[in-house]
Each structure stands twice: as structure tokens, then as C-alpha cells.
Backbone as JSON Lines, residues from 0, in Angstrom:
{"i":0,"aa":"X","n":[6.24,-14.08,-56.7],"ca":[6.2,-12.73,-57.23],"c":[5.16,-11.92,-56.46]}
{"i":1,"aa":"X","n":[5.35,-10.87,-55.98],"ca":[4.23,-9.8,-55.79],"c":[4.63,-8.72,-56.19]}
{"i":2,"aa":"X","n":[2.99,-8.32,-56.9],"ca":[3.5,-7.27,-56.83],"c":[3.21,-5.54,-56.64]}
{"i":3,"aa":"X","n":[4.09,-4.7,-56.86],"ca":[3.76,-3.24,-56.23],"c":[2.77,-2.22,-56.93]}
{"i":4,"aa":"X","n":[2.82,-2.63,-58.18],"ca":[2.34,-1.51,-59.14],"c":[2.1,-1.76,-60.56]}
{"i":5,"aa":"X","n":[1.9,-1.26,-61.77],"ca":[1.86,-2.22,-63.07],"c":[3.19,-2.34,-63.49]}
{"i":6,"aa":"X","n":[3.86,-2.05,-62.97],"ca":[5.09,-1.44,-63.71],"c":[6.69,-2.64,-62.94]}
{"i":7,"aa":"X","n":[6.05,-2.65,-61.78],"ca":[7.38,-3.34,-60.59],"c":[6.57,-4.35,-60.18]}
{"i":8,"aa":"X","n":[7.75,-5.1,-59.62],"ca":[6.89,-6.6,-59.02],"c":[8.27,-6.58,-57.78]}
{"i":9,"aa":"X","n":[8.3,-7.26,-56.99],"ca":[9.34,-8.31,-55.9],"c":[9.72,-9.55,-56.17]}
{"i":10,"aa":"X","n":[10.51,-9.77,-56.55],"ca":[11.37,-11.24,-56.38],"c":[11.68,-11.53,-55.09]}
{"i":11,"aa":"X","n":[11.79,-13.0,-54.71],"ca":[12.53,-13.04,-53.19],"c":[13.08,-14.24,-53.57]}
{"i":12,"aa":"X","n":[14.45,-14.04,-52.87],"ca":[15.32,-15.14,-52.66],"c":[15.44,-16.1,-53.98]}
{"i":13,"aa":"X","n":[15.64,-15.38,-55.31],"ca":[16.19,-15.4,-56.37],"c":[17.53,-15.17,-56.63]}
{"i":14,"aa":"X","n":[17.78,-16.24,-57.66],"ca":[19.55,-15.93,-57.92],"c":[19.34,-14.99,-59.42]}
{"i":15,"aa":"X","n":[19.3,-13.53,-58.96],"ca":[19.15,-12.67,-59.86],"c":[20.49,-11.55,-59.82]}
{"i":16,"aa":"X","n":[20.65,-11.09,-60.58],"ca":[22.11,-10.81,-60.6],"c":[21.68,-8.78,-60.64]}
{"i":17,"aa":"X","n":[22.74,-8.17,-60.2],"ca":[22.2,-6.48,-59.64],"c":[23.35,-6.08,-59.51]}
{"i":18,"aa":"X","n":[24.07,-5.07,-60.02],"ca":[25.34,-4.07,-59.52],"c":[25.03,-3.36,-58.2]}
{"i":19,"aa":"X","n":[25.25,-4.2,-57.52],"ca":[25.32,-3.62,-56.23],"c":[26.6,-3.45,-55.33]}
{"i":20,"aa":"X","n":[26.67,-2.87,-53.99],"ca":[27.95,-3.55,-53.37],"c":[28.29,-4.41,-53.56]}
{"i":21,"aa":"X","n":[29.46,-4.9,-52.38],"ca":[29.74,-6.13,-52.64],"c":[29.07,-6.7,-51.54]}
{"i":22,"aa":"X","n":[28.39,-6.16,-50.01],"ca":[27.55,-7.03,-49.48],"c":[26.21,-7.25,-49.66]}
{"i":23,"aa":"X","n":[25.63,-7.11,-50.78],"ca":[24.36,-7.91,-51.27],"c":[24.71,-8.65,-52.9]}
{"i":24,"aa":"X","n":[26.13,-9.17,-52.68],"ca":[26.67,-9.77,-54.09],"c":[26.21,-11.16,-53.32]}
{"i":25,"aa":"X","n":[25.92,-12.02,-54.46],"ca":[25.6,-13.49,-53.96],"c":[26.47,-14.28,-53.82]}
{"i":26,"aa":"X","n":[27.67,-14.39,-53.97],"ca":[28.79,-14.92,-53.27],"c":[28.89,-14.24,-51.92]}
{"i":27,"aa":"X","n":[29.0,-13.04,-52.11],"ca":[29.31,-12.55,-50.99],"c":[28.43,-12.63,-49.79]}
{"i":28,"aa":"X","n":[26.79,-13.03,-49.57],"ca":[25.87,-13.54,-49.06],"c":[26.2,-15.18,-48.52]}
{"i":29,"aa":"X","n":[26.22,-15.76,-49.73],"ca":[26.64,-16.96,-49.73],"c":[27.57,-17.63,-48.58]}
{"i":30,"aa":"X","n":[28.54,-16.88,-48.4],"ca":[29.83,-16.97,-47.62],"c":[29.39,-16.71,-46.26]}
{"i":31,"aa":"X","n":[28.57,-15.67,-45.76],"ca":[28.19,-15.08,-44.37],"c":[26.87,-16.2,-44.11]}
{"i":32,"aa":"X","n":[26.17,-16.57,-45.16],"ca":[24.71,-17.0,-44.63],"c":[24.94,-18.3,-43.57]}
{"i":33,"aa":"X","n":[26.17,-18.87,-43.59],"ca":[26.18,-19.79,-42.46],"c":[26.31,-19.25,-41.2]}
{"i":34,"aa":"X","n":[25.91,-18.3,-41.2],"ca":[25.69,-17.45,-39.73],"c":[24.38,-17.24,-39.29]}
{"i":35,"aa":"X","n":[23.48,-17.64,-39.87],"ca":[22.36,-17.26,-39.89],"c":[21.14,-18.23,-39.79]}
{"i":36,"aa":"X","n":[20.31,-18.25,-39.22],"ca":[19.3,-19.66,-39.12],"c":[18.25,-19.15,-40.97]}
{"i":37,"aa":"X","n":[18.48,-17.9,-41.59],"ca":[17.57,-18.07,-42.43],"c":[18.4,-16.5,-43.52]}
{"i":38,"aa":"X","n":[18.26,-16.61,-44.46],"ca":[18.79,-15.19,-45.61],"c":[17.68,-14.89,-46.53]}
{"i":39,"aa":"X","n":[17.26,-13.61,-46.35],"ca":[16.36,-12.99,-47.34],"c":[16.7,-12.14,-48.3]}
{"i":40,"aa":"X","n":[16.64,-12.16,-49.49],"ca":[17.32,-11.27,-50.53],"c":[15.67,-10.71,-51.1]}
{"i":41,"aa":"X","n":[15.71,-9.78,-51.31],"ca":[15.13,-9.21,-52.08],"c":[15.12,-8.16,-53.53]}
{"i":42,"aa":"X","n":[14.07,-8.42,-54.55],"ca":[14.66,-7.66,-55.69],"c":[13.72,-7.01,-56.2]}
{"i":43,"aa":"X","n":[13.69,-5.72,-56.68],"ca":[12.67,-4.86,-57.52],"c":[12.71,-5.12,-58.48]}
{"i":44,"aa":"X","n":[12.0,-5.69,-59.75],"ca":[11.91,-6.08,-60.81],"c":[10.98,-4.95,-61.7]}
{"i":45,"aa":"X","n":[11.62,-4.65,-62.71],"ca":[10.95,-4.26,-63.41],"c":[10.41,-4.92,-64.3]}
{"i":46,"aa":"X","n":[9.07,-4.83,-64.58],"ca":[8.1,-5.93,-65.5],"c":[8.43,-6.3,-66.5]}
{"i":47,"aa":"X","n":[8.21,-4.66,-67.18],"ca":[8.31,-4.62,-69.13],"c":[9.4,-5.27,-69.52]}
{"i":48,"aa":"X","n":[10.64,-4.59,-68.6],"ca":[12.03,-5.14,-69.27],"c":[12.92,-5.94,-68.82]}
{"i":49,"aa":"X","n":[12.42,-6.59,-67.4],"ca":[12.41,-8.18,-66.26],"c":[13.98,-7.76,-66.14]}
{"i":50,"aa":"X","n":[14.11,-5.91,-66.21],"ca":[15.29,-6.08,-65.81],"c":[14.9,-5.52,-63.62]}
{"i":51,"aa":"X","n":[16.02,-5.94,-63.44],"ca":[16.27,-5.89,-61.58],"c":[16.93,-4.51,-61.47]}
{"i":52,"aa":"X","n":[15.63,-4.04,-60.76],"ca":[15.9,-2.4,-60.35],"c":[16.36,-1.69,-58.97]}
{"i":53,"aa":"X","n":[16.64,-2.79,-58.13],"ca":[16.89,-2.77,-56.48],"c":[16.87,-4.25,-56.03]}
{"i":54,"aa":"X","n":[17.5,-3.65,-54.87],"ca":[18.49,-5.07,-53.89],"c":[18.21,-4.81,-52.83]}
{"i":55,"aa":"X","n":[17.75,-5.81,-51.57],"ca":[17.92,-5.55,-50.24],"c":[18.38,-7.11,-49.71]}
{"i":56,"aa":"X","n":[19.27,-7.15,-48.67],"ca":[19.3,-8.05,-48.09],"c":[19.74,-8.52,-46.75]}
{"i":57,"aa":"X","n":[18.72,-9.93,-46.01],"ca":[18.74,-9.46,-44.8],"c":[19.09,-10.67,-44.03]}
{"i":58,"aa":"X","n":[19.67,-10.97,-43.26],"ca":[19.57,-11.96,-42.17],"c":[19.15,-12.42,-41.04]}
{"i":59,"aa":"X","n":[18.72,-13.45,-41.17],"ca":[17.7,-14.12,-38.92],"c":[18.9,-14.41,-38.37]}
{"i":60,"aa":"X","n":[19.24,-13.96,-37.54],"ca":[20.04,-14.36,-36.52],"c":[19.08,-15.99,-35.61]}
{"i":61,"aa":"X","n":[20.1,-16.65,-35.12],"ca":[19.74,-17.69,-34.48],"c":[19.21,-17.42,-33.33]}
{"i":62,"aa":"X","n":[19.33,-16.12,-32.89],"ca":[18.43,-15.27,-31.58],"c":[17.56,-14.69,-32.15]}
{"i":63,"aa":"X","n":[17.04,-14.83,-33.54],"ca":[15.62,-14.41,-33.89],"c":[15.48,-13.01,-34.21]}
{"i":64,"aa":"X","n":[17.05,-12.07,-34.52],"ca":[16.95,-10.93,-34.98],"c":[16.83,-10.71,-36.46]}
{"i":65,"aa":"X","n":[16.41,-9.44,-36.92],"ca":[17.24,-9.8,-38.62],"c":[18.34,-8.62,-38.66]}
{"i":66,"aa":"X","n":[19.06,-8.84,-39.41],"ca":[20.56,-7.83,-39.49],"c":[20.65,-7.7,-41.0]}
{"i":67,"aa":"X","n":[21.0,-6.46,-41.42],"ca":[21.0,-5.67,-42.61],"c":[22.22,-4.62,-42.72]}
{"i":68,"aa":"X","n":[23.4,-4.89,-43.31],"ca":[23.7,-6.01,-43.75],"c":[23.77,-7.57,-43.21]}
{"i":69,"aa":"X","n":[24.34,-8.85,-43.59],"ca":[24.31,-9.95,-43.12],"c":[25.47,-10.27,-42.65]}
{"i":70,"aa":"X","n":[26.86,-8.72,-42.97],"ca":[28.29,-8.7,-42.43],"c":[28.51,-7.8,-43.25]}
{"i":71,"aa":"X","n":[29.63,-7.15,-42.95],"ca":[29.95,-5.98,-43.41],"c":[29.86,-4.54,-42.75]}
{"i":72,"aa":"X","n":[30.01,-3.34,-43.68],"ca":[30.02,-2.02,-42.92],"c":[28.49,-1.52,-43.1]}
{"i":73,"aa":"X","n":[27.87,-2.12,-44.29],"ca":[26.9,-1.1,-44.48],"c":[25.75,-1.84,-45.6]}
{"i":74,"aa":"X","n":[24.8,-1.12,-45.39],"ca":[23.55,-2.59,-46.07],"c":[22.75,-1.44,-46.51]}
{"i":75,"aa":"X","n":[21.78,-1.41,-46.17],"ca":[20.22,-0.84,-46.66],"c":[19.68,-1.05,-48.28]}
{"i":76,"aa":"X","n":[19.1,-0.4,-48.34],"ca":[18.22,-0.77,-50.08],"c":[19.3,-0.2,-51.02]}
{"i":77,"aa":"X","n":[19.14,-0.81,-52.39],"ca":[20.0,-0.25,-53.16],"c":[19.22,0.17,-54.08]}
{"i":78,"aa":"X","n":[19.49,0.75,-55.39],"ca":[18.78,1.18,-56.17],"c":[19.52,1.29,-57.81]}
{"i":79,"aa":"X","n":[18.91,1.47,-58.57],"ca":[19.27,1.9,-59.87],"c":[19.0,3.37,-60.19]}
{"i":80,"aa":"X","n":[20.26,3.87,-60.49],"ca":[19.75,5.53,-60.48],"c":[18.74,5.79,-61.63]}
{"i":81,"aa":"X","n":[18.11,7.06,-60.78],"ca":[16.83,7.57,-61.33],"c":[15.78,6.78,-61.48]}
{"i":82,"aa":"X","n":[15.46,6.14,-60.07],"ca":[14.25,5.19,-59.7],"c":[13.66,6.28,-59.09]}
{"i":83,"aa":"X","n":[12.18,6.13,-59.09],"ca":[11.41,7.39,-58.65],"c":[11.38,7.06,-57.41]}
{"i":84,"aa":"X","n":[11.11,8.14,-56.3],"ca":[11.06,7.61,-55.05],"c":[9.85,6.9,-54.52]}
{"i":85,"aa":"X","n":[8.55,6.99,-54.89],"ca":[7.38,6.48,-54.95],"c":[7.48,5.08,-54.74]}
{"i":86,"aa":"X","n":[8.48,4.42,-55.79],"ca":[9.08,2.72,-56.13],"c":[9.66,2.29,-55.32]}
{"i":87,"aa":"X","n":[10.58,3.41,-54.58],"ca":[11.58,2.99,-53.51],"c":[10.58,2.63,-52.44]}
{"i":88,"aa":"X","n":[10.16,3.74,-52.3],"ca":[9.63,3.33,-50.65],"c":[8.27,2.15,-50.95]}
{"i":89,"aa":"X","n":[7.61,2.17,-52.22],"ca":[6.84,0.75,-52.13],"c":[7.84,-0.41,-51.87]}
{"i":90,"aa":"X","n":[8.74,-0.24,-52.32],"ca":[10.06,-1.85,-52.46],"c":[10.33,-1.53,-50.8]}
{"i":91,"aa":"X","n":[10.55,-0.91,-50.33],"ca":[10.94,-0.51,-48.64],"c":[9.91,-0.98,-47.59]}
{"i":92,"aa":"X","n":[8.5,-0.7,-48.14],"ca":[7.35,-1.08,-47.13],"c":[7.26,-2.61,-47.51]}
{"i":93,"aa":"X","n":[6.88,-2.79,-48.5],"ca":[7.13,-4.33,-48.77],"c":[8.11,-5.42,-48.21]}
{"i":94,"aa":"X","n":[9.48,-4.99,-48.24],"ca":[10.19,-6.01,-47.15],"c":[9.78,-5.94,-45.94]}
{"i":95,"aa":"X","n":[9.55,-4.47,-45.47],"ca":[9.6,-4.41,-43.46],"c":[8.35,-5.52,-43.52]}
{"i":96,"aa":"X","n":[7.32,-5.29,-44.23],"ca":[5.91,-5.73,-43.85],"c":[6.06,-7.19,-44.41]}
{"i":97,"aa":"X","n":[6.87,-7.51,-45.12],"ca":[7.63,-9.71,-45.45],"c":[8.43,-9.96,-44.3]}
{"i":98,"aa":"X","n":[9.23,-8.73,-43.3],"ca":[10.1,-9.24,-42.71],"c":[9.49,-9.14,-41.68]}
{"i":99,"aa":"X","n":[8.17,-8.46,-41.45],"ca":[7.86,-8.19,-39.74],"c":[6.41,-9.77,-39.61]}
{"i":100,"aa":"X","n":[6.44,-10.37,-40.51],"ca":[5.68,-11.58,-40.57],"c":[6.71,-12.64,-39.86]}
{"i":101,"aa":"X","n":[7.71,-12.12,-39.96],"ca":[8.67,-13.19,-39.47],"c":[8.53,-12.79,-37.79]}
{"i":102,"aa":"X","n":[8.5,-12.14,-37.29],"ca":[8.35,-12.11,-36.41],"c":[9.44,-11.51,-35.28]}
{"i":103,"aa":"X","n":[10.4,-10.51,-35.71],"ca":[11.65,-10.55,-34.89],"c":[11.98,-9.99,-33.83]}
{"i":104,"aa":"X","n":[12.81,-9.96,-33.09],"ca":[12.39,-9.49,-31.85],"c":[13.08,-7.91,-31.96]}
{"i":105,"aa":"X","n":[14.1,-7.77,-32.66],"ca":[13.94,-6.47,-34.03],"c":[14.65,-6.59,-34.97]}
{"i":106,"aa":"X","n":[15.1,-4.83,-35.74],"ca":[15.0,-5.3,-37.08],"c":[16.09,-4.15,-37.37]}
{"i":107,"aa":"X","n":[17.24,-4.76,-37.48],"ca":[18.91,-3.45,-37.56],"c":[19.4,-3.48,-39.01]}
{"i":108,"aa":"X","n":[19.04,-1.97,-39.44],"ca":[19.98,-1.84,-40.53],"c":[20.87,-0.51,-40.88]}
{"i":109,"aa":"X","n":[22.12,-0.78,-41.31],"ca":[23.39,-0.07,-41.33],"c":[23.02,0.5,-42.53]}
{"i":110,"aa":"X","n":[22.54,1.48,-43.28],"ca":[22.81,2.64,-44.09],"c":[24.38,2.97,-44.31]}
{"i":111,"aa":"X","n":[24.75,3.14,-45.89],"ca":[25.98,3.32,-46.07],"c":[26.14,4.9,-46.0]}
{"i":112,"aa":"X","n":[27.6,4.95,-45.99],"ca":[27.66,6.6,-45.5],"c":[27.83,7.4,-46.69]}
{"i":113,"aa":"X","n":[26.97,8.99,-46.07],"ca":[26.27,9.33,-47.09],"c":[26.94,9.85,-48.19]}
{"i":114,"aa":"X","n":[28.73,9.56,-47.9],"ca":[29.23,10.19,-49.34],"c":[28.87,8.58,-50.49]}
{"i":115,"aa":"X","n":[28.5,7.89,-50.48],"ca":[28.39,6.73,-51.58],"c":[27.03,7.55,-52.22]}
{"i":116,"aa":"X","n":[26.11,8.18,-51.38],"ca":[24.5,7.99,-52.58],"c":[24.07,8.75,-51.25]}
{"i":117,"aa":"X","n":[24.16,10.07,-51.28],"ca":[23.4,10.39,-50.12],"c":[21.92,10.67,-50.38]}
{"i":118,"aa":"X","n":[21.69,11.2,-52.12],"ca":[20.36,11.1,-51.87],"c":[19.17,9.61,-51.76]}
{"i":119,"aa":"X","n":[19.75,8.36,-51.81],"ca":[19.36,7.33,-51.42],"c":[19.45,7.44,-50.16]}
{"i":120,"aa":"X","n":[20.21,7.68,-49.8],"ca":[19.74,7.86,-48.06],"c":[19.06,8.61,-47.13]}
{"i":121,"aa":"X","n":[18.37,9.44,-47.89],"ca":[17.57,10.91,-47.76],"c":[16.34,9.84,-47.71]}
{"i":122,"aa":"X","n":[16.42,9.01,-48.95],"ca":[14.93,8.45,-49.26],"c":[14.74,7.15,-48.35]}
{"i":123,"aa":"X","n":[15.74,6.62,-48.0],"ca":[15.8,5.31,-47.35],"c":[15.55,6.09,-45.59]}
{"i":124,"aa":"X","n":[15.86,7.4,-45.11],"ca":[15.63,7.64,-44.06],"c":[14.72,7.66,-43.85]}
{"i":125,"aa":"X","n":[13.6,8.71,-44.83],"ca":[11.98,9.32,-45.16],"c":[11.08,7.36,-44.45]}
{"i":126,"aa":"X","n":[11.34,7.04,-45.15],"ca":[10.62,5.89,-45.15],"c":[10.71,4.73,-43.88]}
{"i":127,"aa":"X","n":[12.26,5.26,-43.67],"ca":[12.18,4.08,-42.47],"c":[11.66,5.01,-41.36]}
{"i":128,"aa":"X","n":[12.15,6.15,-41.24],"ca":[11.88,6.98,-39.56],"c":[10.31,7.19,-39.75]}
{"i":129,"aa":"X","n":[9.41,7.07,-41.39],"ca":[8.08,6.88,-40.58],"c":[7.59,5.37,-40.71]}
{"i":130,"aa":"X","n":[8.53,4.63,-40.42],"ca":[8.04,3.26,-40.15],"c":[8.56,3.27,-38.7]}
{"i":131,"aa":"X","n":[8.94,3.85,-37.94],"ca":[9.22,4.17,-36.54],"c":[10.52,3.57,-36.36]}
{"i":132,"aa":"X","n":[11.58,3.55,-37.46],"ca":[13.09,3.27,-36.92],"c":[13.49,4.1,-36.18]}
{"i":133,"aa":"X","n":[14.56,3.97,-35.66],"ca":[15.35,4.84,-34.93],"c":[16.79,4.83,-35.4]}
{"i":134,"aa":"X","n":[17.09,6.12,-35.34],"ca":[18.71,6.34,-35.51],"c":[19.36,5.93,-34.75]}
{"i":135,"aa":"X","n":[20.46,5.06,-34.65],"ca":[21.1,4.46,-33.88],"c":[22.45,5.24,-33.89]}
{"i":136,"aa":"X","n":[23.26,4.94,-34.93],"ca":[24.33,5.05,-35.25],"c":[24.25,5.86,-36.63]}
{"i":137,"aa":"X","n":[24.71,6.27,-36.93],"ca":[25.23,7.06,-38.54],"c":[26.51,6.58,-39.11]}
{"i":138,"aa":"X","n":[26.8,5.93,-39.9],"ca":[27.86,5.55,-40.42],"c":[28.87,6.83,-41.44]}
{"i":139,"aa":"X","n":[29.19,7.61,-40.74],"ca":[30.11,8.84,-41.5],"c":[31.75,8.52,-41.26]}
{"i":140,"aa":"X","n":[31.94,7.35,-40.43],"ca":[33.71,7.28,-39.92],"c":[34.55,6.82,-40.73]}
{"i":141,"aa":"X","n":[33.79,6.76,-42.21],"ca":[34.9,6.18,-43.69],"c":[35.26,7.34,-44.44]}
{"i":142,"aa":"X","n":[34.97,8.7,-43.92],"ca":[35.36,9.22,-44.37],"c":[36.34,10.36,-43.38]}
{"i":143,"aa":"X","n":[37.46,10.75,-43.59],"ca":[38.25,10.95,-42.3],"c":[39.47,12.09,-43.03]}
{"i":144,"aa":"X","n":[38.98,13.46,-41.87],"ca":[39.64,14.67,-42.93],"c":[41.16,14.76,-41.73]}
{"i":145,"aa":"X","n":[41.86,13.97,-42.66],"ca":[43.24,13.6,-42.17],"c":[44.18,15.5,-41.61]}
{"i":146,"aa":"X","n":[43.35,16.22,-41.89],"ca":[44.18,17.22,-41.74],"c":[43.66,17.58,-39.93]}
{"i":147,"aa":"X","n":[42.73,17.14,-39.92],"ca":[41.82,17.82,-38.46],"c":[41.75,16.22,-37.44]}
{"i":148,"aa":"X","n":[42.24,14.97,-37.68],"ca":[41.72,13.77,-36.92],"c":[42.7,13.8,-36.06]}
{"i":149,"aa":"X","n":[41.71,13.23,-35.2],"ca":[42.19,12.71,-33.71],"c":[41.84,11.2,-33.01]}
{"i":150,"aa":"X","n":[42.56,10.1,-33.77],"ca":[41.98,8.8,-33.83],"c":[41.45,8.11,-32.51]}
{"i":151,"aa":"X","n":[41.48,8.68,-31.59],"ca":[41.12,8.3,-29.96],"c":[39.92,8.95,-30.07]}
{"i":152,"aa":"X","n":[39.45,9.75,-30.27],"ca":[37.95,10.59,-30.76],"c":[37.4,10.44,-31.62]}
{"i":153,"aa":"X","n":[38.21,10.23,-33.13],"ca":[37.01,10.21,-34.01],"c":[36.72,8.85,-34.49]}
{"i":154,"aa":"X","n":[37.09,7.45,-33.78],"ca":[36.44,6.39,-34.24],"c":[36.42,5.32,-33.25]}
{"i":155,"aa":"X","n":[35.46,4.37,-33.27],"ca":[35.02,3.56,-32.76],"c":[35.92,2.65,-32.23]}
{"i":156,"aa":"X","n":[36.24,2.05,-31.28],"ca":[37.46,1.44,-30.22],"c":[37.96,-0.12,-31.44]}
{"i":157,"aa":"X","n":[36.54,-0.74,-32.13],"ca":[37.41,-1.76,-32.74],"c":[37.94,-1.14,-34.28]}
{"i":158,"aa":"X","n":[37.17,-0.01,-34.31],"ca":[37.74,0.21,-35.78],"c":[39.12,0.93,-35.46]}
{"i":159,"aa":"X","n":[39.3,1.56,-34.45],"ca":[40.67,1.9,-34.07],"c":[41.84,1.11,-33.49]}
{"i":160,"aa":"X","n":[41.63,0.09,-33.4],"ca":[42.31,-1.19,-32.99],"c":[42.68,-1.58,-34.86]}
{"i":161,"aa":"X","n":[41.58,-1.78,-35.45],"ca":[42.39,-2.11,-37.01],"c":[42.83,-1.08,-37.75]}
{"i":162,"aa":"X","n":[42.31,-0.05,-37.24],"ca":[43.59,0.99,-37.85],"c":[44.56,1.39,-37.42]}
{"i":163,"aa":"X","n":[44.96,1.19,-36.4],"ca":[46.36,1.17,-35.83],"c":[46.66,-0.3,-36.26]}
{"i":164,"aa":"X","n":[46.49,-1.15,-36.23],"ca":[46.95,-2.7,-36.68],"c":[47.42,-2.11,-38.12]}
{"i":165,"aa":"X","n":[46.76,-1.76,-39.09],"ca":[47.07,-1.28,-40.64],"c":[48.18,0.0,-40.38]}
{"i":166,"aa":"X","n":[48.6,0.37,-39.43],"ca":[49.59,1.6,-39.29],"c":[50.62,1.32,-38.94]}
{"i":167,"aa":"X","n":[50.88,0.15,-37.99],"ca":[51.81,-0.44,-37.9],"c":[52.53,-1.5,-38.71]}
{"i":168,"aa":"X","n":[51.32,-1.94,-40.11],"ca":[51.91,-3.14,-40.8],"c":[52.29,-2.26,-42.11]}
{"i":169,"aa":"X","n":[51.82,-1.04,-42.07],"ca":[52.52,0.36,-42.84],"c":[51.22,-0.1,-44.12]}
{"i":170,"aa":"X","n":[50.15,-0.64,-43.81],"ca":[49.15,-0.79,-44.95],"c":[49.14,0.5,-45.62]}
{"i":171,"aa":"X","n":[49.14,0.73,-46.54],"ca":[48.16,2.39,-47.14],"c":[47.44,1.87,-47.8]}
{"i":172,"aa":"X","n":[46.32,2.69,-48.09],"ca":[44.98,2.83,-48.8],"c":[45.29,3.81,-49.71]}
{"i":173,"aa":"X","n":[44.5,3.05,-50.8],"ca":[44.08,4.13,-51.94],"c":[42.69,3.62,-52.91]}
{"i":174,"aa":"X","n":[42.62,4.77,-53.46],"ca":[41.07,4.49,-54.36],"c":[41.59,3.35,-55.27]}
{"i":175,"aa":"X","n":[40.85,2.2,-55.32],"ca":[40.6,1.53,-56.47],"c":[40.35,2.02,-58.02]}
{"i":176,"aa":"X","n":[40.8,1.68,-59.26],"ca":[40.2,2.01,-59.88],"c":[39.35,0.68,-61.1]}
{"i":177,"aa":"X","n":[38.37,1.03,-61.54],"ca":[37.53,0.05,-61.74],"c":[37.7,-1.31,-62.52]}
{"i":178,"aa":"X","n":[38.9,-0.98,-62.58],"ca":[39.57,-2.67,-63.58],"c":[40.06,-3.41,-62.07]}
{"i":179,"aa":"X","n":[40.2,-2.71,-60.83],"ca":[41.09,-3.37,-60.15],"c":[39.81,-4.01,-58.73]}
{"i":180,"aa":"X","n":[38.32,-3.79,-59.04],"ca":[37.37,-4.16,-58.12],"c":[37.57,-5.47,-58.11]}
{"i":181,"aa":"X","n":[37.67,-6.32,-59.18],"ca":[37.58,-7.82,-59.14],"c":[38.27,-8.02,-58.19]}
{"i":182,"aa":"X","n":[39.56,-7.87,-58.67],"ca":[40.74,-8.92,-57.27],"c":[40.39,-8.33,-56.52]}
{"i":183,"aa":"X","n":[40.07,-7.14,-55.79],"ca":[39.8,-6.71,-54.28],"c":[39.05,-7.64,-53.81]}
{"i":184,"aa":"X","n":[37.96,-7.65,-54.87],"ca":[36.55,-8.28,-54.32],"c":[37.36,-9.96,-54.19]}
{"i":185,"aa":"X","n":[37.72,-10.55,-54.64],"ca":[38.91,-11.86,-54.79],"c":[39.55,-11.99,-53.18]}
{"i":186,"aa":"X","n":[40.41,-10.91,-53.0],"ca":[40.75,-11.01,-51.75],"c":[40.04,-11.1,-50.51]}
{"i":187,"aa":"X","n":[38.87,-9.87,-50.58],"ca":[38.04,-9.87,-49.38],"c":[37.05,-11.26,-49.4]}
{"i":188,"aa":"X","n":[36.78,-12.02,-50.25],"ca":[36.38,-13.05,-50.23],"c":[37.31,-14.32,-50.1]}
């Protein structure tokens, strides 16, 4: 346990349970971590009511990197709405400064795109760009205004390889609705 404040503490690498995506679900960890020489989960705990207020989770690559997510489109901190931002970014400095003990030769994480929680990503930016991240990439290509696209331009060569693969097998997409997350989550696992 350590911890941040009177109020929050850190769990690590606890089987503690969090509505989160599905890539910091512990099955879903579970399944990827044989990729990895080492898996760090992390959790914001709240004291009074030992309920779990945030999720991060990260992977060592066997070349000594860590990767955030550990597979998938998109990782960074998660949160419970209406966590103050103060909490966030203590739970934020706290991993970099558990994960930079490790020693890596660096340290990549995918931010989900900002229509899921953009103001989590407002706060997850604040904190990392003054921990001296850098913007790499922006993850905005899940969302796609079918009236204006031009799939040779607006996406990435392998994600356009599986979307033409899904165009030709006549896949369509549509929104889930929330009775139907399980089996998705069933399948993609």
C-alpha cells in the first residue's frame, strides 16, 4: 500500500475488480501478459470506503520497454467520474515515479480517443506533457465522418488493411447496447 493523501492510497498488482475498459479488465490482462517479461496494474483506492477509484495498466516488454496499453487500441489512467483532478494526477505521478524505478529504456502510452472521456484526457495530458511526454500519435481514427472520408488518407496502412478486410467480408458495425457488452467482450477474448 502507499499512500497519496488521507483520503487515497495505491494498490499494485491486486486482483481488485474496477469498471473499466476492457483492456485493463483482468482477464483481459491475463491473456496478453504472456507477452511480457513483467505486468503492472495499478489501483486508486479509496480509504474510507476501500472502494477502487482508478486503474492503470502497464507492461515490460522483454526489450525492457513498458507499453500502456499491454494490447489493444488505447490505455492510459482511468477514473471514476467526478474524481478531483488533484487525485488524478497524484495516482499519475505515482506510477511514472514506480515505473521509472524500473528502469526503462522508455515509457509508451496510447490515450483513448477523446470522444470516450475527453475531459480525462485534458487531465491525463496536463500531467503527462509536464512530466516531459511527448505527443506521438493522437488516437482520433475511431471516429470517422463517413460523409467526408477518404480511406487512403484518413487511416493508418494496417488499420486500413482491416478495414477493407471487414468491407469485403460485408462486416457492419454498430453500437452495442449494454446487455450485449458481455458476449462482445466473450468473443474478443
Amino acid at each position: 500500500m502507499h499512500r497519496l493523501d488521507p483520503k487515497y492510497y495505491v494498490a499494485i498488482n491486486e486482483d481488485i475488480s474496477f469498471e473499466s475498459s476492457i483492456f485493463n479488465k483482468n482477464d483481459f490482462i491475463k491473456i496478453h501478459s504472456k507477452n511480457f517479461r513483467n505486468v503492472y496494474k495499478y489501483f486508486l483506492i479509496e480509504d474510507k470506503k476501500n472502494i477502487c477509484r482508478g486503474i492503470a495498466s502497464f507492461g515490460l516488454s522483454h526489450e525492457n520497454y513498458i507499453k500502456n496499453p499491454i494490447n489493444g487500441s488505447y490505455g492510459g489512467f482511468e477514473y471514476h467520474p467526478n474524481l478531483y483532478f488533484e487525485i488524478k494526477e497524484k495516482f499519475i505521478n505515482f506510477v511514472l515515479e514506480d515505473i521509472c524505478k524500473i528502469n526503462p529504456k522508455y515509457i509508451s502510452i496510447t490515450l483513448p480517443p477523446d470522444i470516450y472521456n475527453i475531459e480525462n484526457n485534458v487531465h491525463q495530458l496536463s500531467v503527462l506533457l509536464r512530466n516531459n511526454f511527448i505527443i506521438k500519435n493522437i488516437e482520433i481514427n475511431q471516429f470517422i465522418d463517413i460523409q467526408n472520408y477518404n480511406l487512403s488518407k484518413s487511416v493508418k496502412h494496417g488499420n486500413r488493411k482491416n478495414i477493407k478486410k471487414c468491407i469485403e467480408n460485408q462486416i457492419r458495425f454498430e453500437k452495442l447496447l449494454p446487455d450485449q457488452y458481455e458476449t462482445a467482450y466473450k468473443i474478443i477474448i
